[in-house]
Each structure stands twice: as structure tokens, then as C-alpha cells.
């Protein structure tokens, strides 16, 4: 008898495994369909539905099928059991059921009004996965990839504008959405559609902050494909990358904001605490991410020079790189900071320093690995968003609220882009033209981050209404705005088919022609940044990478013994290498592969990887106005071609 | 009040996230340490501790620290709550605690005697992760990689022997261990160390089957590094790969075996049902895995020819390849078969067909991706094994049982290798020498599979004792036998520094010199395999890949219209390409990279990837005795060098 029972329990467990397999299989199936569709679209140069839109569509259809075709086998799950002995929910619960002890793990808290949803379909419940999966598994590779593939040269040219849009713009967007939604909520209460207590102003601000995370992945993919004007691309890309970080921390700060008495009244202390929280978390996460990247850079640097030969094992190098970057995320989370922000700045710093130290093989491996993880994670998220419309069981559709949110999102985008562009144009030498502003306005898509932030907390009714609304706005913007990108580009007469490097050169030339004083060109970059760049170029790069001038020439003379110790021997000869960090950029165009198949009797041509990237050095240095090294670099810039010819 | 409560619950949830991050961080930290150590060892050519042994050591130390340094914050988790209303454990449980509903998820069943363990450390509990993670996430990449990187040419030369060792050998090993353990258990009962009812013969057999999964990853890594005799390498590698599949299915079949009455008595019906189960599951999984691979091959084939240009998007190709291979695993699991077996044969078939159809870029990407996943998964498992010794809370150390198991494992390995080698040598032209047999005997390490099978079920006391014993045997074999590999090779005077291709050529030459009759060389491969190979070469390869002779020349004449339709246009010109599948093999040596950096002005040398592999074609065809195509291939074999010179 006992024996039999044991077998049954083993089979039960097997059943659980197989269930999990079936759900994953559904995702796999959706992803395979998406890939086949993308490939078909790419082949026919069909740009009205991007891969993310396609993934969402397939998810939607699958959700519909799961919802209305599968049946509910698990009736018991709707019942609530009383447990008087417990005071709070422990993380694991041991329960004695007919003389067998079962272990249960805490999943989440449920509001009373949601309990009915649980009587429904067990399959639906299983398809709705834990929000922590988004934050801990799916988002990090996407964000890291964004940081790692930042077009640094163009990014830094527009740093001031990008920071303005990202910080100030996101704050404006958050407040505008919050205010409009609060107005709508008040109006809805007035006409009796909502109960007063349900929505506080902080809830509206919370919604505003999560809806401020823009994700123009569709737009950027099309921009990339069509080679749209580089400045526009950089402004949008830079804004969206930093904006995610800002929105995440902002949402967190607002959710912590708890005024002591009346939640509707303004509490200055609590407000400043929230602002302090925001700054503290942001700065902490930034520091955490960067320092992991610096550690990685140091390890890879040491390995390459002092002890040598980590580069002989590209697998180990790639593994180390991957693990340390992930650790940046995990450490930030474990320390109560924001992992996503840490991993973003880790990516940026890795690209800036560590990438230089990697062997050619590892450069390619890491790039492809992160590209692949980004691709998978992105499509999983969009599939899941499609699924969620039908599988999530506690949707609250409120047409007025949704309409209000749609209006709010557009008004907020407009009051972010136009006023800030006006202000920026006062300071910029090279103005942001009207059509760029319209395009940026149009590219305010909402995507993965907004969704992830909304799904993180769906316990209360207001939060559920927000989640439903956020989901629908994501659908709307991805399909309508994403699909309209190409027509919009034509309509706004924005240049396409621009070679980024040529473009930059031309702009720099036209500028230096119009004003002979070099310093005005420099003024475009913020002074703070110029100081930082100088410091970075003179001290950090030589310390952490094999690029840049040797420390012996940048440090004061009395430091020479130390400087000589710390400088890589290759730095003396390879000063021209400094530029290759910029070339991580062109994900598709530039696949740096190197012949190293020793067994194949092929002469190893082009195996001296880092030399390749130096050909265009003159442009960058010219821009940044670091005249001290410019001349030297221009002298050597012609060499690589000779080497490889 | 309600507000405050909500915030507290949000913070609680955050706490859960951060907990998860801390645990993952520990694993990351262990892996980083392991990588740095491996790199140090590789640099100093230190072979006494392999990376897996190192990972295990670090895990052990970390487990010790967690166990004795961290404290138990969660007192409540040891209490059992009664729930009279429930009849069985539902998958989710809603519990009302002080007017808040919490959702709990089913984790596992616990025996009453284990409940005390739960009063312990919450950290320990969290470090002990779900066994399904092993089977669904960590094992598949390892097994797939093994299949994908099988040295096919050498494998097929020794197919008969490998199958004998894998199927017959594993069965022998299982039965021998089962019998010896049963004897020991009886003896222990006799001297009063065990209670009679605890161990049935089926339990002993279960232990035998899980301990029969050999995992000589350490040995093979050293073999690979030292270029040990290829036949020995192939025999061991082939045996261990297939043996895993056999052991997994065998364990499953035995756990299902449930005689109706006395569990100690032999029940013929139940026995034959188990044998039927074994065969059914094995065949089903094989079919599932292969058919997914065939589908992948067909898609990639169609894309390359008819619609063209999937190869222009290596990311999509890689994604499709990855997802379809994983789907093979998940489908098998969802269908109640064994995913691991499916994914193994999927890997073998993918390497055989699909690999030929991939673009050069995708070939490299898939290879590196799977290599990387394999590397990470392997090290995670070994770290975890180290950890488990201290973090698993229900160990039952029984010195007599452990001693018995150690004896049983060695006796079983001996009664697998020596008698079977003797039998095989009767049929083999090229005998398996004595020193090879000793080396194979010595290489019977236990690793990831044995551990994963043992941890899958640790509910009852016998199972816990088995788990503890299995873990200790893994430690012993990995450290002692793994560390002793290099001295053993020297002691047994086994050749090292062998070039696999030269070796094969030399052996073939010496054989054809000794017996001029070509047919005796053929006889080495099983006749069944020869038929299969002919069929594969004539029909399947031309259908599924661009290699092999055109179908028009292999199909009867009346099929010509169909054949012409199905044959890839490139097949006519590229018959000599057939061999490149064999070159997936040399993971480290042969990194097939291709210059495609359009921006870099480097002439794209060596970009005609598949030509590389043809230089050694003559050997393989000669071996397999497919004389019909041999001549033709030998004619062209000299060309590649000219092309690339």
C-alpha cells in the first residue's frame, strides 16, 4: 500500500515536469513561428510589421486558443483554506494532508476579489509566469546588449541632449501623465465610474512613471535597416536606453513614497526622501555596474599582459565576461539597488574598456552571445505580452481610463520632446530640426519595460487596471506607430541611406568651415564630459586597456617608475588602437572574424584583429578636440590599409 | 492602515527577489573562481585537478561556509500545519492568513522523518534547488553538445563496440551493482544496521542503474589535451554518451516496475512490462529527437536553396536551430518520453545533416553557443555537487553502504569492460589491447547524470542513503580517478600526441597492406550499419543537405523528374563537400572563422568555408568501402590546398 502510494507521488511529480515542458514548448513554438515570419518579411523587405509586432500577434492568437480551447482540470485551486495558527505568510509551508507532509512555496499575495479568477483554467495560471522572471532573466540581457552596443562616438557627441531627454524628459512625462490621469480619475469618480478611495495621486504618478519608459525597438530596427540620419538615431537610441533606467528607478522611488498621513496630501519630507532614494539608487547602481566592468577590464588586462594567455582560451574569457556582467546585475539586486541600471552601465563600461582587452575571438563570441540572448529575450517578452492579453486572469478593462491614458501618453511625449528640443536648440550648434522632433514624438513606443513594471505588482484593483491599460497601449504603439515608421520617415522627408562615418565627417567639415575657431566645435560636448574624456583617455584607458597613450607620457614625470610598471608594453607601439571601441557598434555590418584554423593549412590572414579598426581614427579625435594626440594619430591613420593590402 | 500593509507586502516581495539574487550570486562567484583556477591550471599545464574537480572543491568549501556561518532566520518553516479539508496536495494552495490570501505553490512531498531538517537554515533550503532544474535546464545543453560534437568518423568505425558497451555493458553494470548491493543490504540487516523493509531488490537495481551512468568528462578532457590514441578516445566517448541515455531510461523503467504482490518476488509480467517500457521510451525518444533534427535540416535546406537567404541572417538561423533542438527535448518530455535521449539523438542528427546546410557564420555561431552552454552547465553542476554535500539537509551517511557501493561500482565496471572486450575482440579485426581495457576500466567516473538521477527522488530514507552514497562516489571518482589519469596513461604506456587523421590513415594503410581483400576492412563495421550508411549517403544526404551525390544519379531512372526537383542545384558541382560534417569534432583546434567584415577593406580570404574540410576525404570513404564514390573523391581531394594556397 505504501509502495503504491509512493509510485503515485512519483508519477505526480513527473506530471509536473511534463506540464512545465508543455508550456515551454508553446513558447518555443511561438518563437519558431516568429523567426520564420521575420525571415519571410526580411526577404520581402516588408516593414509594416516588425518582428516584435509579429511575436505579439502570434502570442495573442496562442493566448486566444489557450483561453477558449483548453479546459480547467483543477477545480480545487479556487478554494481558500483557513489557517488560524499563522500570523504571516512564511516562505515555505509544510502541510499535513491525509498523513502526508507536503512542502509549499510562497508565490504571492492575492486580493480577495481576485480569488474567483483562480477557479478558472490551470493552464492559464501556468502560462502566466512570475514577474521576477522578467526582471531577473529576460530584461538583463536586453539592457546589457543596449549598453554594450551603444554607438559611443555619436552618443558622446549628443550626450547633453540625450541626458536632458532621458532625465528631465522622463520626469516631465511622468508628471504630465500623472496629472492627466489624476484629472481623468477625478472625472470618472464624478460620473460614478470609479470609487474615490481606489486612486490616489501617487497611484497616478506610479502609472506615469511606468508609462514613461519608451522602447522604440521597432523604430530603431527600421532606422538601422534604412540607415536613417545618425544624429536622429543616436538621440532616440540614447534617450530610450537611459530613459529605461530612469523610469525603473523612478517607479521604484514612487512605490516607496509613503506620506505619513493623508496619502493625497503632499508630504515634503516623504517627497524629498523619494528624491533622495531616486538619486541614491541611481548612483549606487551606476557605481556597482561600472565597478564590475572595471574589475572585468582589469582581469582581462592582467591576463593579456602579465600572466598572459587567457586569450588562448576564448571560452574562459567569454565565460568570465558573461559571469562578471551578470554578477553586476545580481550584486545590485542583492544590495537592494536596481540591477537593470547596474547592468546597463556595466555594458557601457565593458564596451569602453574590457572590449579592448579581449582576444579577437572573444570579441566576436561575446558580441554574438549577447546579440543572441537579446534576440531571444526580446521575442519571448513580446510573445508573452501577446499571450498576457488572454491568459492573465485579472484584467480590468475600463474604456475611459484607457482613453485617458492614450491621451496622456501622447501629451506627455509632446511636452517632453518639443519644449526640451527648443531649449536644447538654444545651446546646440547643430540644431535638432523640426522633422527630427516630429519623428522623436512619433517614436514614443511603449514596450518591454513598461510591461515589466506594470506586471510586477498586480495585487490591487487599481494596479490591475493599470496593467491592462499599459498592455493595450503597448499593443497600440507597437502596431500602429511601429508600422507607420516607414511612411512617417517619407512624409517627414528624413534622409535615409546615410553612412554614419561619412556623415560625421561631412558634418564636422561643414562646421569647421563655418567657424574656424576650433573651440566652438568642442563646446558642443558638455564641459564636464570633456574633462572626463580627457581623464579617461590619459589615465583610465592606459590603466585598464592596451589602448591610449602610455602612462609614462601622461603622468607627471616623478610618477615614471609607477607608470612604467602599470603600462602595457603594447601601449607604446599601439597608440593608434584607441579607436576600436567604436566599432562594436555596427552589429550586423561588422562581423570581425578571424582565420585561425591552424589545421586547415590556410595562411592566417587578417589575424591581427585590432589593427582593422584604426582606419578612421582621425575623425573621432578631431571631434573631441583632443588636439594633443590628434596629429600623431592622423599620421598613422593611413597605415592599416598598407598592412593588410 | 491598508496602505501601509500593502507597502510591507511589496517590500516582502522585493526581499524574495533579492534573496534569489544572492543565491545566484553565490553560484556566479563560484563559477568565476573556477574559471580563474582553470585558467591558472591550464597555464601551468597542471593536470591533476580538472576544472570539474576544481568546481566541486569550491562548491564544497562554499557549502561548508553557508552551513556553519549563516544563521537560520526562518523559525516558522519547521512547523507542520494540519489541513483536514484537503484530500491530496493540489498544485496551488490559497491560504487565508489573518485576512490576507496568500498563494502557495506545490514543491514536493516530504517524509515525516525529514521534517526536522526543515527547522534548519533557510539559506540552505534555498541553495538546494529543484531537481527538475537539472533535467530541464542544465543537462540538455551538455547532452546535446555531446551528440553534436561526436567524432562521427571514428564513432562509426567503432559503432558495434560502442553499442555493445553502452547497452549490454550498462545492463550488466546495473545488474551487478544491484546484486552486490542487495547482498550488502542483506548482510547489514543481518548485523542489525538496517531494517528489513527499507530495501527491496528493486531499490538496489534502481541504485545500480543510476550508478551505471559513467561521465568521464575529466578523463576525456585530458585525453583531448594530450591527443591520446583516437580509438581509445572514441570508445570511451561513444560509450559514455550512449550510456547516459541508456542509464536514464533504465532508471525510469525500474522506477516504474511495480510487481503486483510481494515487491521482493520476481513478477514476470511486470518485468516484461519494464523491458517494454525501456524499449518503447528509448525508441520513441530516439524518433522524436531525430525527427526534429530532420525538420531543422529540411527548413535550413529549403531556406538555402528554394527561397534562399536565411543564411543572410545568421542570427535567425542560429535561433531556429537552437529552438528546434530544444523543442526536441521539450516535446519528448511533454509526450512522457525521455527528453535527454531525444536531445542526444537530435544533436547527432543535427551534426550529420543540418550542419551541412548552415551558413559558415551560423556553423561557427551554433558551435560556439553550444560549447559555451555546455561549459557553463557542466561547471554549475559540479559546483552544485560540491555544495550539496553540506547544503542538502537529509543526508544519511552509512559507511557500510558506501563501502559496498564503492566495491560494487568497481566490480560492475570490471564485469562490463573485460568480458565484453574479450567478446568484441573475437569479432574485431583491430583488437582492443589490454592496456586500453585497463584504461577504460579506470575511466569509469561517475558524474552529472548519476547525481541528477539520484537527486530526482530523495523522499524516502533508502533514496536519501542512495543519494548520499552516489554523491560521495562522484567525489571519489572525479578526484581520485580523474586526478590519476595522466599517471595512469604513462603507466599503461598508451600513446599520446596522436593526430587523429594521420592515425586513421596509418591504420587503414597497415590493414590494407596486411590483407589485400578490401572486404575484410569493411567487415569491421556492422553490416546493418553499412546498409544504413549506403541509404543515408545515397538518399537522405542528398535530400536533406547539399552534400552527397545528386539524387538523379542514385535514384532509379524513372524517378528522374522527382529527383531533379528535390536535388539541390549545388549538389551537382559540390559532391566533394560530403566530408565537412566530420570536422565539427575538434572543438578547440578547428575554429572555422570567416572574414566577412565588409567595412574593413580586408580582402575576404578563406570565405568559401566548406572547401576547407575536403582535404582528407579519401580516408573516410576508403574506410567505409563505398567504392563507387571513392575514386571520384580521391581525384578531387588534392584541390583545396591549391585553392587556398
PDB file of C-alpha atoms in Angstrom, chain A residues 378-464:
ATOM      1  CA  UNK A 378      13.110  40.341 -26.729  1.00  0.00           C
ATOM      2  CA  UNK A 379      10.986  37.946 -28.696  1.00  0.00           C
ATOM      3  CA  UNK A 380       9.980  35.994 -25.612  1.00  0.00           C
ATOM      4  CA  UNK A 381       8.803  39.205 -23.958  1.00  0.00           C
ATOM      5  CA  UNK A 382       6.776  40.308 -26.950  1.00  0.00           C
ATOM      6  CA  UNK A 383       5.253  36.845 -27.355  1.00  0.00           C
ATOM      7  CA  UNK A 384       4.400  36.912 -23.702  1.00  0.00           C
ATOM      8  CA  UNK A 385       2.774  40.322 -23.978  1.00  0.00           C
ATOM      9  CA  UNK A 386       0.557  38.932 -26.710  1.00  0.00           C
ATOM     10  CA  UNK A 387      -0.264  35.920 -24.564  1.00  0.00           C
ATOM     11  CA  UNK A 388      -0.974  38.016 -21.489  1.00  0.00           C
ATOM     12  CA  UNK A 389      -3.957  39.729 -23.036  1.00  0.00           C
ATOM     13  CA  UNK A 390      -5.884  36.473 -22.865  1.00  0.00           C
ATOM     14  CA  UNK A 391      -4.077  34.388 -20.279  1.00  0.00           C
ATOM     15  CA  UNK A 392      -3.807  36.944 -17.495  1.00  0.00           C
ATOM     16  CA  UNK A 393      -6.883  36.384 -15.381  1.00  0.00           C
ATOM     17  CA  UNK A 394      -7.446  39.634 -13.574  1.00  0.00           C
ATOM     18  CA  UNK A 395      -7.781  42.165 -16.355  1.00  0.00           C
ATOM     19  CA  UNK A 396      -9.872  45.240 -15.618  1.00  0.00           C
ATOM     20  CA  UNK A 397     -10.866  46.920 -18.858  1.00  0.00           C
ATOM     21  CA  UNK A 398     -12.011  50.459 -18.291  1.00  0.00           C
ATOM     22  CA  UNK A 399     -12.526  52.229 -21.660  1.00  0.00           C
ATOM     23  CA  UNK A 400     -12.439  55.721 -20.172  1.00  0.00           C
ATOM     24  CA  UNK A 401      -9.231  55.038 -18.295  1.00  0.00           C
ATOM     25  CA  UNK A 402      -7.642  53.538 -21.384  1.00  0.00           C
ATOM     26  CA  UNK A 403      -8.683  56.506 -23.499  1.00  0.00           C
ATOM     27  CA  UNK A 404      -7.342  58.876 -20.856  1.00  0.00           C
ATOM     28  CA  UNK A 405      -4.048  57.018 -20.726  1.00  0.00           C
ATOM     29  CA  UNK A 406      -3.688  57.158 -24.500  1.00  0.00           C
ATOM     30  CA  UNK A 407      -4.250  60.914 -24.472  1.00  0.00           C
ATOM     31  CA  UNK A 408      -1.919  61.334 -21.510  1.00  0.00           C
ATOM     32  CA  UNK A 409       0.854  59.332 -23.139  1.00  0.00           C
ATOM     33  CA  UNK A 410       0.775  61.486 -26.273  1.00  0.00           C
ATOM     34  CA  UNK A 411       0.501  64.780 -24.466  1.00  0.00           C
ATOM     35  CA  UNK A 412       3.335  63.747 -22.172  1.00  0.00           C
ATOM     36  CA  UNK A 413       5.540  62.773 -25.097  1.00  0.00           C
ATOM     37  CA  UNK A 414       4.838  66.102 -26.758  1.00  0.00           C
ATOM     38  CA  UNK A 415       5.582  68.109 -23.630  1.00  0.00           C
ATOM     39  CA  UNK A 416       8.795  66.128 -23.269  1.00  0.00           C
ATOM     40  CA  UNK A 417      10.132  66.444 -26.829  1.00  0.00           C
ATOM     41  CA  UNK A 418       9.088  69.905 -28.100  1.00  0.00           C
ATOM     42  CA  UNK A 419       9.933  72.144 -25.125  1.00  0.00           C
ATOM     43  CA  UNK A 420      13.176  70.297 -24.401  1.00  0.00           C
ATOM     44  CA  UNK A 421      14.206  70.400 -28.061  1.00  0.00           C
ATOM     45  CA  UNK A 422      13.542  74.140 -28.059  1.00  0.00           C
ATOM     46  CA  UNK A 423      15.720  74.599 -25.001  1.00  0.00           C
ATOM     47  CA  UNK A 424      18.433  72.333 -26.355  1.00  0.00           C
ATOM     48  CA  UNK A 425      18.459  74.152 -29.678  1.00  0.00           C
ATOM     49  CA  UNK A 426      19.324  77.334 -27.828  1.00  0.00           C
ATOM     50  CA  UNK A 427      22.579  75.732 -26.779  1.00  0.00           C
ATOM     51  CA  UNK A 428      23.323  73.370 -29.673  1.00  0.00           C
ATOM     52  CA  UNK A 429      25.458  74.444 -32.594  1.00  0.00           C
ATOM     53  CA  UNK A 430      23.853  71.834 -34.756  1.00  0.00           C
ATOM     54  CA  UNK A 431      20.120  72.286 -34.177  1.00  0.00           C
ATOM     55  CA  UNK A 432      17.608  69.493 -33.854  1.00  0.00           C
ATOM     56  CA  UNK A 433      15.378  70.239 -36.861  1.00  0.00           C
ATOM     57  CA  UNK A 434      11.575  70.242 -36.737  1.00  0.00           C
ATOM     58  CA  UNK A 435      11.164  66.990 -38.651  1.00  0.00           C
ATOM     59  CA  UNK A 436      13.507  65.222 -36.207  1.00  0.00           C
ATOM     60  CA  UNK A 437      11.368  66.470 -33.349  1.00  0.00           C
ATOM     61  CA  UNK A 438       8.222  65.169 -35.026  1.00  0.00           C
ATOM     62  CA  UNK A 439       9.894  61.837 -35.632  1.00  0.00           C
ATOM     63  CA  UNK A 440      11.004  61.605 -31.995  1.00  0.00           C
ATOM     64  CA  UNK A 441       7.492  62.471 -30.926  1.00  0.00           C
ATOM     65  CA  UNK A 442       6.163  59.745 -33.163  1.00  0.00           C
ATOM     66  CA  UNK A 443       8.691  57.178 -31.893  1.00  0.00           C
ATOM     67  CA  UNK A 444       7.426  57.132 -28.329  1.00  0.00           C
ATOM     68  CA  UNK A 445       6.571  53.436 -28.369  1.00  0.00           C
ATOM     69  CA  UNK A 446       5.995  51.579 -25.128  1.00  0.00           C
ATOM     70  CA  UNK A 447       7.359  48.091 -24.758  1.00  0.00           C
ATOM     71  CA  UNK A 448       9.064  45.577 -22.530  1.00  0.00           C
ATOM     72  CA  UNK A 449       9.999  47.825 -19.603  1.00  0.00           C
ATOM     73  CA  UNK A 450       6.571  49.416 -19.256  1.00  0.00           C
ATOM     74  CA  UNK A 451       5.035  45.963 -19.345  1.00  0.00           C
ATOM     75  CA  UNK A 452       7.506  44.512 -16.865  1.00  0.00           C
ATOM     76  CA  UNK A 453       6.987  47.388 -14.449  1.00  0.00           C
ATOM     77  CA  UNK A 454       3.223  47.047 -14.731  1.00  0.00           C
ATOM     78  CA  UNK A 455       3.143  43.297 -14.212  1.00  0.00           C
ATOM     79  CA  UNK A 456       5.426  43.468 -11.192  1.00  0.00           C
ATOM     80  CA  UNK A 457       2.556  44.365  -8.933  1.00  0.00           C
ATOM     81  CA  UNK A 458      -0.985  43.370  -9.904  1.00  0.00           C
ATOM     82  CA  UNK A 459      -2.363  42.720  -6.437  1.00  0.00           C
ATOM     83  CA  UNK A 460      -4.833  45.598  -6.089  1.00  0.00           C
ATOM     84  CA  UNK A 461      -7.591  46.647  -8.453  1.00  0.00           C
ATOM     85  CA  UNK A 462      -6.008  49.976  -9.488  1.00  0.00           C
ATOM     86  CA  UNK A 463      -2.801  48.133 -10.317  1.00  0.00           C
ATOM     87  CA  UNK A 464      -4.726  45.630 -12.395  1.00  0.00           C
TER      88      UNK A 464
END
